[in-house]
């Protein structure tokens, strides 16, 4: 199976991180959490959002953005409202890292400036700030998996009371 990595740089809202963790668990994506956080990992809201999936995660923690980039190599894609490329027009390779910034500030502009061609945007109306972080992450994850033809994911379900 191909490797998909979701990176949260300094997440601030525990419910978003919990929801993204749940998305990672059900899709097999790896989750990378970069400190400082705006909450404790034991926060009840974080656990509630992904409680019964937390043990299904492949998760890594980093003390800083610098540590994350010094440890990981691969193809980095920066999801930002400032991006010039539309997220669905990128061909995501194996070992793609889908990177999101803080809910209140996004990704540091020094990082974005150095990686212009890898900054991607989810189209939205110009007069509104942004989508919710967990919604953005879900959109990104499923676009990558769609391109990869949903490897190792169930593509059909069953009724509980009836048969199709």
XYZ file of C-alpha atoms in Angstrom:
164
model
C 0.000 0.000 0.000
C 1.112 3.546 -0.689
C 1.891 5.833 2.225
C -0.115 8.970 2.893
C 0.965 11.332 5.657
C -1.152 14.040 7.256
C 0.789 16.707 9.136
C -0.690 19.191 11.600
C 1.679 22.016 12.460
C 0.842 23.351 15.922
C -2.870 22.436 15.993
C -4.898 24.562 18.404
C -8.381 23.016 18.548
C -8.652 19.515 20.036
C -11.874 18.605 18.220
C -10.238 19.265 14.844
C -7.257 17.116 15.717
C -9.544 14.345 16.986
C -11.630 14.430 13.806
C -8.504 14.350 11.632
C -7.148 11.459 13.697
C -10.362 9.560 13.015
C -10.049 10.280 9.273
C -6.480 8.964 9.387
C -7.547 5.828 11.248
C -10.312 4.884 8.801
C -8.153 5.565 5.724
C -4.798 4.222 6.906
C -3.086 7.599 6.603
C -0.268 8.351 9.028
C -0.729 11.299 11.385
C 2.132 13.631 12.312
C 1.502 16.132 15.137
C 3.957 18.997 15.572
C 4.158 20.923 18.863
C 3.360 23.251 20.444
C -0.308 22.232 20.672
C -3.110 24.429 21.927
C -4.304 21.546 24.139
C -3.119 18.426 25.902
C -3.313 15.096 24.085
C -5.327 13.828 27.041
C -7.944 16.553 26.435
C -11.401 14.965 26.648
C -12.589 16.751 23.496
C -9.691 15.318 21.494
C -10.342 11.813 22.761
C -14.100 12.126 22.283
C -13.713 13.052 18.622
C -11.651 9.953 17.862
C -11.851 7.873 21.033
C -12.539 4.419 19.679
C -10.045 4.950 16.835
C -7.060 6.323 18.766
C -5.443 2.901 19.106
C -5.796 2.339 15.331
C -3.561 5.307 14.459
C -0.039 5.365 13.131
C 0.958 8.595 14.864
C 4.206 10.491 15.371
C 4.902 13.504 17.577
C 7.510 16.238 17.056
C 8.676 18.992 19.366
C 9.006 21.573 16.581
C 8.502 22.228 12.895
C 12.272 22.088 12.437
C 12.383 18.615 13.990
C 9.587 17.399 11.705
C 11.393 18.550 8.549
C 14.761 17.200 9.727
C 13.308 13.706 10.283
C 11.023 13.318 7.257
C 11.692 13.177 3.551
C 9.178 12.847 0.789
C 6.857 15.008 -1.222
C 5.435 17.906 0.808
C 2.191 19.672 -0.144
C 1.181 22.735 1.832
C -2.572 23.321 2.085
C -3.151 27.037 2.409
C -5.664 29.693 1.435
C -2.669 31.500 -0.078
C -1.837 28.733 -2.569
C -1.876 29.314 -6.324
C -2.472 25.673 -7.279
C -5.801 23.879 -6.948
C -5.443 20.766 -4.754
C -7.255 18.490 -7.247
C -4.870 19.375 -10.085
C -1.852 17.904 -8.288
C -0.766 14.297 -8.877
C 0.129 13.009 -5.421
C 2.884 10.395 -5.342
C 3.534 7.662 -2.810
C 4.791 9.033 0.508
C 3.001 12.347 0.051
C 2.915 14.629 3.089
C -0.241 16.753 3.232
C 0.592 19.645 5.561
C -1.801 21.946 7.424
C -1.027 24.878 9.706
C -2.613 26.254 12.841
C -6.309 27.024 12.687
C -5.722 30.688 13.529
C -2.583 31.440 11.481
C -2.075 28.714 8.896
C 1.400 27.652 7.791
C 4.281 30.064 8.419
C 4.709 32.251 5.336
C 8.493 31.660 5.308
C 7.748 27.985 4.591
C 5.126 28.841 1.974
C 7.393 31.341 0.189
C 10.170 28.735 -0.185
C 7.726 26.145 -1.579
C 5.464 28.124 -3.909
C 4.857 25.333 -6.437
C 3.792 22.940 -3.647
C 1.295 25.313 -2.037
C -2.213 24.138 -2.832
C -5.602 25.653 -2.252
C -9.113 24.298 -1.890
C -11.251 26.704 -3.966
C -13.655 28.830 -1.948
C -15.231 32.268 -2.031
C -12.738 35.109 -1.645
C -14.699 37.038 0.965
C -14.614 34.211 3.530
C -11.572 33.205 5.577
C -11.319 29.416 5.214
C -12.866 26.012 5.644
C -12.695 24.174 8.946
C -9.349 22.378 9.349
C -10.834 18.898 9.781
C -13.027 19.393 6.692
C -10.012 20.538 4.682
C -7.995 17.530 5.796
C -10.804 15.139 4.832
C -11.082 16.739 1.383
C -7.320 16.402 0.874
C -7.097 12.811 2.120
C -9.917 11.593 -0.081
C -8.588 13.370 -3.170
C -5.242 11.629 -2.771
C -6.924 8.271 -2.125
C -9.262 8.782 -5.112
C -6.214 9.298 -7.329
C -4.714 6.121 -5.886
C -8.023 4.258 -6.488
C -8.714 3.863 -2.754
C -6.079 1.208 -1.982
C -7.053 -1.268 0.758
C -10.342 0.548 1.445
C -13.768 -1.057 1.266
C -15.636 0.380 -1.713
C -19.042 -1.057 -0.844
C -21.017 -1.719 2.301
C -23.840 -3.968 3.462
C -27.219 -3.312 5.006
C -27.741 -4.732 8.481
C -31.359 -5.869 8.018
C -31.375 -6.696 4.305
C -29.212 -8.009 1.487
C -28.709 -6.109 -1.745
